Amino acid sequence: FGKVKKGFGEIQCACFHPTKPFLFVASIQHVRVYHLIKQSMVKRLLSGCRWISSIDIHPSGDHVIIGSLDRRMCWFDLDLSNTPYKTLKYHERAIRSVGFHRRYPLMASSSDDGSIHVFHSMVYSDLMRNPLVVPVKVLRGGHSVVNKLGVLDFVFHPTQPWLFSAGADGKIILYQDI
């Protein structure tokens, strides 16, 4: 890999592919996909966002979502294109965290507006069918906004459809009835 070249920007976050030897590295505006065995860049995803804040990969490995500080959540289909398949803009403030559930067809995003948006995100094994994204629930009122920061992070339970969230108010909350 060598040194990071000028113009790459600050690295915001990184994650591994669930089954292949790929590393996804998100800079401020782009996501680069590196092949770890060949030690080369495979793909560069163009987000169109001003500032990427988080990234997650679907358990199938074919889909990536990124959250940005300009209130957008971009869904990439890695087999389709290097530009977003779908861009969702549901939050009123910056998105801090995005993620897929590993077992259930759920996806969520947390924001500085103090809310968490939960989506039904069905990815079909038939490549001719597009993924289905349907808003399910908005979780509000659990966290209060402190110094313009709301829900900083969340994580899904590994086996149950539960969600744990952490906010700038110092609380950790479990949501069971999603």
Backbone as a ProteinNet text record, in pm:
[ID]
protein_1_A
[PRIMARY]
FGKVKKGFGEIQCACFHPTKPFLFVASIQHVRVYHLIKQSMVKRLLSGCRWISSIDIHPSGDHVIIGSLDRRMCWFDLDLSNTPYKTLKYHERAIRSVGFHRRYPLMASSSDDGSIHVFHSMVYSDLMRNPLVVPVKVLRGGHSVVNKLGVLDFVFHPTQPWLFSAGADGKIILYQDI
[TERTIARY]
82.1	0	86.6	192.6	280.3	217.2	270.8	220.3	89.5	9.9	-112.7	-74.7	-123.8	-89.2	-157.4	-97.5	-161.3	-290.5	-388.1	-517	-614.8	-568.1	-658.4	-750	-700.1	-780.8	-765.8	-824.7	-819.4	-906.1	-856.9	-933.4	-1036.8	-1162.5	-1272.7	-1305	-1309.9	-1340.5	-1302	-1297.4	-1260.7	-1333.4	-1355.9	-1415.4	-1376.9	-1387.6	-1350.7	-1473.6	-1452	-1555.7	-1583.9	-1711.3	-1742.3	-1684.8	-1661	-1615.8	-1490.9	-1462.7	-1349.4	-1237.6	-1115.3	-1004.3	-1000.4	-1108.1	-1117.2	-1121.9	-1061.2	-1066.4	-1128	-1233.2	-1300.1	-1250.2	-1191.7	-1136.2	-1209.1	-1274.5	-1350.7	-1269.4	-1246.2	-1186.5	-1301.2	-1273.2	-1377.5	-1487.9	-1451.8	-1553.3	-1560.7	-1463.7	-1460.4	-1440.1	-1475.5	-1447.9	-1360.9	-1248.4	-1159.8	-1162.1	-1163.5	-1168.3	-1033.5	-966.7	-834.1	-841.8	-771.4	-756.3	-634.4	-653.3	-546.3	-438.4	-471.8	-371.1	-286.7	-352.9	-280.7	-219.2	-264	-218.8	-234.8	-356.2	-385.5	-528.2	-553.5	-687.4	-773.5	-891.2	-980.9	-1084.6	-1138.3	-1248.7	-1248.1	-1301.7	-1318.7	-1465.4	-1533.3	-1675.1	-1687.9	-1763.4	-1784	-1915.4	-1907.6	-2027.3	-2110.3	-2047	-2120.2	-2151.9	-2100.8	-2122.7	-2005.7	-2033.4	-1926.8	-1834.9	-1888.7	-1807.4	-1864.8	-1795.3	-1840.5	-1812.7	-1911.1	-1894.7	-1887.6	-1952.5	-1954.1	-1979.6	-1949.1	-1964.7	-2000.3	-2080.1	-2107.4	-2133.1	-2106.1	-2120.2	-2227.3	-2314.5	-2420.1	-2355.9	-2417.7	-2360.7	-2336.9	-2411.3	-2386.4	-2257.2	-2213	-2090.5	-2107.8	-2228.5	-2251.2	-2302.6	-2332.5	-2391.7	-2320.1	-2305.2	-2237.5	-2326.2	-2336.5	-2402.2	-2301.4	-2313.4	-2230.9	-2322	-2284.9	-2354.4	-2264.9	-2326.1	-2245.8	-2296.1	-2207.7	-2243.4	-2337.5	-2359.6	-2457	-2592.2	-2627	-2758.7	-2795.3	-2703.7	-2734.7	-2685.5	-2762.1	-2718.6	-2719.3	-2604	-2590.4	-2577	-2652.8	-2651.7	-2579.7	-2474.4	-2398.6	-2423.6	-2448.6	-2450.7	-2316.6	-2230	-2094.4	-2089.2	-2190.4	-2193.5	-2243.8	-2310.1	-2376	-2286.4	-2238.6	-2169.4	-2082.9	-2001.2	-1921.7	-1986.5	-2107.7	-2186.6	-2303.5	-2366.8	-2474	-2593	-2641.2	-2763.1	-2882.6	-2879.6	-2988.8	-2932.2	-2983.8	-2945.1	-3068	-3058.7	-3170.5	-3138.6	-3237.7	-3217.6	-3338.3	-3331.6	-3442.9	-3414.2	-3287.8	-3253.3	-3248.3	-3266.1	-3260	-3119.4	-3035	-2897.1	-2801.7	-2674.8	-2568.7	-2589.9	-2560.8	-2567.8	-2435.1	-2439.8	-2319.1	-2285.3	-2386.9	-2360.4	-2465.9	-2423.1	-2513.4	-2475.4	-2570.8	-2537	-2646.6	-2605.1	-2694.8	-2701.5	-2816.5	-2826.7	-2767.4	-2697	-2629	-2723	-2837.7	-2927.6	-3061.1	-3116.8	-3247.5	-3231.2	-3333.3	-3324.3	-3352.6	-3266.3	-3281	-3156.7	-3179.2	-3072.3	-3114	-3017.1	-3051.9	-2947.7	-2988.1	-2897.7	-2927.7	-2822.6	-2839.6	-2785.8	-2841.7	-2812.8	-2799.6	-2746.9	-2735.9	-2870.1	-2975.7	-3107.3	-3169	-3096	-3142	-3229.3	-3237.6	-3325.1	-3245.8	-3310.3	-3257.6	-3366.1	-3331.6	-3425.5	-3394.3	-3496.5	-3482.5	-3553	-3486.8	-3539.5	-3544.3	-3643.4	-3645.2	-3563.2	-3456.2	-3366.5	-3347.4	-3427.2	-3424.7	-3337.4	-3237.6	-3151	-3185.2	-3220.6	-3264.7	-3145.9	-3154.3	-3049.3	-3059.2	-3177.3	-3196.6	-3135.6	-3035	-2964.3	-3047.5	-3157.8	-3243.4	-3337	-3352.4	-3439.9	-3357.8	-3406.4	-3338.6	-3364.2	-3271	-3293.8	-3414.7	-3482	-3600.7	-3564.7	-3588.9	-3563.5	-3693.2	-3745.3	-3871.1	-3849.7	-3882.7	-3873.8	-3970.2	-3920.7	-4003.1	-4043	-3945.3	-3974.4	-3870.4	-3914.9	-3824.4	-3822.9	-3706.1	-3691.3	-3646	-3737.6	-3708.2	-3733.5	-3682.6	-3712.5	-3625.8	-3547.2	-3461.2	-3338.4	-3282.6	-3162.2	-3192.4	-3129.9	-3142.3	-3017.5	-3033.5	-2923.3	-2842.4	-2709.8	-2619.2	-2507.8	-2492.3	-2390.4	-2400.3	-2521.5	-2551.4	-2513.8	-2496.1	-2468.4	-2583.4	-2627.8	-2740.6	-2698.7	-2746.4	-2712.1	-2580.1	-2476.4	-2342.5	-2316.5	-2373	-2346.6	-2457.9	-2467.7	-2561.6	-2503.9	-2557	-2517.8	-2639	-2656.3	-2763.1	-2715.9	-2811.2	-2783.6	-2752.8	-2658.6	-2621	-2729.7	-2821.4	-2920	-3065	-3091	-3226.7	-3245.4	-3368.9	-3392	-3393.9	-3289.1	-3275.2	-3166.2	-3173.5	-3076.8	-3030.3	-2900.3	-2841.1	-2788.6	-2817.4	-2770	-2697	-2600.5	-2523.4	-2533.7	-2567.2	-2587.2	-2489.2	-2487.6	-2400.8	-2445.5	-2567.4	-2617.6	-2565.2	-2481.6	-2422.5	-2506.4	-2615.9	-2704.2	-2676.6	-2697.6	-2701.5	-2840.1	-2910.1	-3049.5	-3065.7	-3145.5	-3181.3	-3322.8	-3339.2	-3471.1	-3503.8	-3614.4	-3651.5	-3765.7	-3855.3	-3974.9	-3956.4	-3871.8	-3844	-3949.4
-119	0	125.5	125	241.1	355.7	473.6	593.1	637.4	705.5	762.8	882.6	885.5	991.7	1122.1	1231.8	1361	1365.8	1434.3	1443.5	1334.9	1232.4	1127.3	1180.3	1271.5	1326.9	1246.3	1297	1228.8	1103.4	998.3	873.6	887.8	862.5	877	746.5	636.8	507	398.3	276.3	162.6	39.1	-57.7	-185.1	-292.6	-416.6	-530.5	-589.7	-649.4	-724.6	-851.5	-894.8	-1011.6	-1144.4	-1160	-1290.3	-1282.8	-1169.6	-1155.9	-1075	-1085.5	-1010	-864.8	-790.2	-650.7	-562.1	-446.3	-343.6	-219.1	-167.9	-46.5	68.9	169.7	284.3	408.6	479	598.7	721.9	806.3	936.6	1036.5	1162.3	1262.8	1250.4	1225.8	1223.5	1093.7	1005.4	883.9	760.9	645.2	517.4	437.8	392	310.5	167.8	75.5	-66.4	-126.1	-186.5	-244.6	-396.3	-464.2	-608.9	-636.1	-705.4	-722	-820.3	-919	-1015.1	-955.6	-893.7	-831.8	-697.7	-640	-509.8	-403.1	-396.2	-296.2	-244.8	-126.5	-70.5	-134.8	-182.2	-250.4	-154.1	-67.6	18.3	145.2	252.4	378.6	418.3	428.5	464.1	615	677.5	822.2	851.9	912.5	928.8	1050.9	1158.8	1282.5	1356.3	1308.3	1371.4	1464.4	1561.4	1653.8	1596.4	1513.6	1462.9	1330	1220.4	1087.5	1068.5	1015.5	995.2	848.3	758.8	617.8	531.1	402	307	170.3	93.5	-44.6	-126	-255.9	-346.7	-449.2	-475.9	-575.3	-712.7	-800.9	-934.5	-1014.8	-985.4	-1053.1	-1005.7	-885.7	-829.7	-754.7	-751.9	-687	-543.6	-498.5	-366.1	-292.8	-162.1	-76.8	44.8	86.1	213.1	304	431.3	531	641.6	696.3	810.7	931.4	1048.8	1169.5	1279.7	1376.2	1487.5	1585.7	1570.2	1654.8	1584.2	1502	1440.8	1333.1	1282.7	1181.9	1043.8	944.6	806.6	749.5	703.4	653.3	501.2	436.6	291.1	260	179.7	138.5	-9.2	-41.8	-179.7	-202.2	-282.3	-298.1	-365	-444	-509.1	-415.8	-307	-219.5	-104.7	-23.8	99.1	147.9	248.1	309.9	438.9	467.3	579.5	523.1	601.9	548.6	496.6	379.8	323.4	404.4	443.5	518.6	612.2	733.1	829.9	863.2	844.4	868.7	991.5	1078.5	1200.2	1216.8	1153.1	1154.3	1235.7	1259.1	1328.2	1479.2	1550.4	1696.3	1748.5	1666.5	1706.5	1598.2	1612	1523.5	1379.1	1285.2	1142.3	1101.1	1037.7	995.4	848.2	764.4	621.3	554.4	455.8	374.1	228.4	137.8	-3.2	-97.3	-218.4	-327.9	-424.7	-491	-602.6	-724.2	-808	-923.2	-1039	-1046.6	-1159.4	-1118.3	-1004.3	-959.6	-854.8	-838.9	-736.7	-596.7	-552	-420.8	-336.7	-206.8	-110	12.6	86.5	203.5	313	434	548.8	634.8	686.4	773.8	911.1	1012.6	1149.1	1242.9	1362.3	1467.3	1531.1	1496.4	1547.4	1468	1368.7	1290.8	1172.8	1138.9	1030.4	919.5	803	687	642.9	632.4	585.2	439.4	355.3	212.3	181.7	105.4	71.4	-80.1	-125.5	-263.2	-261.6	-339	-336.7	-479.5	-516.2	-652.1	-658.3	-745.2	-769.5	-908.1	-916.1	-1042.5	-1117.2	-1250.2	-1331.3	-1327.6	-1295.5	-1278.5	-1144.8	-1147	-1025.3	-932.1	-981.2	-896.9	-809.8	-839.1	-759.8	-659.5	-537.7	-432.1	-447.7	-402	-406.7	-321.7	-365.2	-295.6	-222.9	-91.5	-10.8	59.2	27.5	84	139.2	267	319.1	245.1	202.4	126.1	211.1	271.8	341.9	450.1	557.9	663.1	659.2	635.4	628	764.9	836	970	973.9	1077.2	1101.7	1027.4	933.1	860.2	939.2	1012.2	1090.8	1238.8	1320.4	1464.4	1517.6	1628.5	1689.6	1775.2	1750.7	1823.3	1882.5	2013.6	2083.8	2047.7	2044.6	2012.9	1870.8	1781.5	1640.5	1556.8	1460.1	1376.2	1232.9	1141.4	1000.2	978.3	942.7	932.4	798.7	691.1	559.1	463.5	353.5	247.6	116.6	8.7	-124.3	-215.9	-304.9	-403.5	-521.2	-583.8	-707.5	-815.8	-907.1	-1005.1	-1105.8	-1139.6	-1242.2	-1194.9	-1085.1	-1033.9	-904.3	-867.6	-739.8	-622.5	-610.3	-505.4	-409.3	-288.4	-185.3	-114.8	-103.3	-28.6	103.4	213.7	343.6	417	498.8	581.5	726	813.4	953.7	1045.5	1170	1272.4	1309.6	1269.1	1296.9	1196.2	1100.9	1003.9	880.8	863.7	748.4	641.1	517	403.3	343.7	331	288.9	162.9	68.2	-52.2	-33.8	-48.5	-47	-191	-244.1	-382.4	-395.9	-301	-310.4	-230	-280.4	-204.6	-230.2
0	0	0	77.8	82.6	159	135.7	201.9	137.8	216.7	163.4	78.2	-44.5	-137.4	-97.6	-139.6	-117.2	-195.8	-141	-207.7	-166.2	-95.3	-49.7	59.1	140.1	247.7	374.5	478.4	607.4	602.7	662.9	670.3	781.2	746.4	841	912.1	836.2	894.3	795	843.5	759.7	810.7	720.6	760.6	660	704.3	622.1	554	437.8	367.2	448.2	457	540.9	491.6	360.3	309.6	222.7	163	72	136.9	85.5	145.4	97.4	125.3	85.3	209.2	197.7	302.1	241	304.4	259.9	346.6	283.9	355.4	307	399.3	364.8	401	301.8	326.8	339.8	324.9	344.1	238.7	110.9	6.1	-74.1	-58.5	-139.3	-50.9	-105.5	-41.1	-137.5	-89.6	-172.4	-121.3	-215.4	-184	-222.1	-122.9	-144	-133.9	-223	-217.3	-129.2	-18.1	80	35.8	-45	-89.9	-202.4	-298.8	-410.3	-372.6	-260.9	-212.9	-320.5	-374.1	-476.1	-457.2	-513.7	-507.4	-615.8	-577.1	-669	-725.8	-639.8	-679.7	-596.6	-654.8	-582.4	-593.9	-481.2	-478.7	-463.6	-552.2	-551.6	-481	-364.4	-282	-319.1	-361.3	-384.9	-256.3	-144.2	-13.9	17.7	103.8	142.1	248.8	339.5	450.2	497.5	468.7	509.7	658.7	730.1	874.4	913.5	836.9	874.9	752.7	768.1	658.6	717.2	644.6	683.1	557.2	566.3	453.8	486.6	390.1	407.3	428.1	506.5	528.2	400.2	293.3	165.9	101.4	136.4	81.9	-48.2	-103.5	-232.3	-220.5	-98.4	-79.9	33.5	15.1	112.5	137.4	263.4	293.5	362.5	331.3	399.4	452.1	565.8	622.3	611.7	600.9	584.7	676.6	699.1	785.1	715.8	585.3	516.4	502	598.5	619.6	519.8	442.5	340.9	381.9	338.9	350.6	209	162.5	25.5	27.1	-59.8	-74.7	-205	-197.3	-314.7	-341.7	-466.8	-512.6	-581.2	-521.4	-571.4	-707.8	-742.6	-873.2	-982.6	-943.1	-1039.3	-1085.3	-990.8	-1029	-913.1	-940.6	-834.5	-784.9	-829.9	-779.6	-699.1	-612.5	-527.5	-607.6	-566.5	-623.8	-575.9	-447.9	-388.5	-282.2	-276.9	-174.1	-92	38.8	130.5	214.9	229.8	310	401.7	518.8	612.8	738.7	770.5	894.6	876.2	988.8	987.3	1015.4	1075.1	1107.5	1059.6	1090.5	1041.6	1087.2	996.8	1029.3	1090.1	1206	1276.1	1256	1235.4	1225.5	1137.3	1058.6	977.9	998.6	977.8	995.5	951	913.7	879	996.5	1011	1104.3	1034.7	1106.9	1045.9	1014.3	1081.4	1061.1	997.9	1037.8	990.1	879.9	794.9	689.5	743.8	833.3	895	870.6	862.2	845.4	926.4	979.1	1058.7	1039.6	1078.9	1078.1	1200.1	1263.2	1379.3	1345.5	1412.5	1371.6	1490.7	1460.2	1560.3	1592.8	1520.7	1556.8	1672.1	1723.9	1838	1800.7	1672.9	1629.9	1561.9	1556.5	1484.1	1387	1259.9	1159.1	1128.9	1137.5	1110.9	979.5	892.9	761.1	744.5	669.2	620.6	492.2	488	371.3	322.2	227.5	174.6	50.6	54.7	-60	-111.8	-239.1	-298	-356.9	-355.6	-417.1	-569.1	-620.7	-764.3	-805.4	-889.7	-927.8	-1014.8	-1069.6	-1153.4	-1070.8	-943.1	-856.1	-777.7	-773.9	-699.4	-550.1	-466.6	-321.7	-282.1	-177.7	-128.6	0.3	4.7	123.9	161.4	281.3	328.8	469.9	495	631.9	724	840.8	934.2	1053.7	1119.5	1243.2	1267.7	1331.8	1376.3	1528.3	1585.1	1730.7	1780.4	1848	1899.8	2049.4	2111.2	2250.7	2349.7	2305.7	2397.7	2436.9	2340.7	2364.8	2346.2	2428.3	2410.9	2342.1	2271.4	2198.2	2295.1	2300.4	2388.5	2302.5	2306.6	2227.1	2078.7	2028	1887.2	1846.7	1943.5	1916.9	1971.5	1893.7	1934.3	1959.8	1875.8	1887.9	1814.8	1887.7	1830.4	1763.2	1816.9	1760.1	1800.5	1728.7	1763.7	1714.3	1766.1	1720.5	1735.3	1636.8	1645.5	1729.6	1800.8	1872.6	1768.3	1795.3	1692.3	1654.9	1746.3	1714	1724.9	1792.6	1811.7	1732.2	1699.7	1631	1730	1807.1	1907	1864.3	1918.9	1883.6	2010	2028.4	2138.7	2082.3	2150.5	2102.2	2213.9	2171.3	2265.1	2220.6	2314.4	2280.5	2350	2304.3	2363	2504	2541.2	2676.2	2778.3	2735.8	2827	2850.9	2779.5	2797.9	2693.5	2733.9	2642	2655.3	2542.5	2544.5	2458.7	2508.5	2433.1	2379.6	2248.6	2184.5	2146.1	2204.2	2177.6	2078.9	2076.8	1992.1	1865	1777.5	1655.2	1552.6
[MASK]
++++++++++++++++++++++++++++++++++++++++++++++++++++++++++++++++++++++++++++++++++++++++++++++++++++++++++++++++++++++++++++++++++++++++++++++++++++++++++++++++++++++++++++++++++

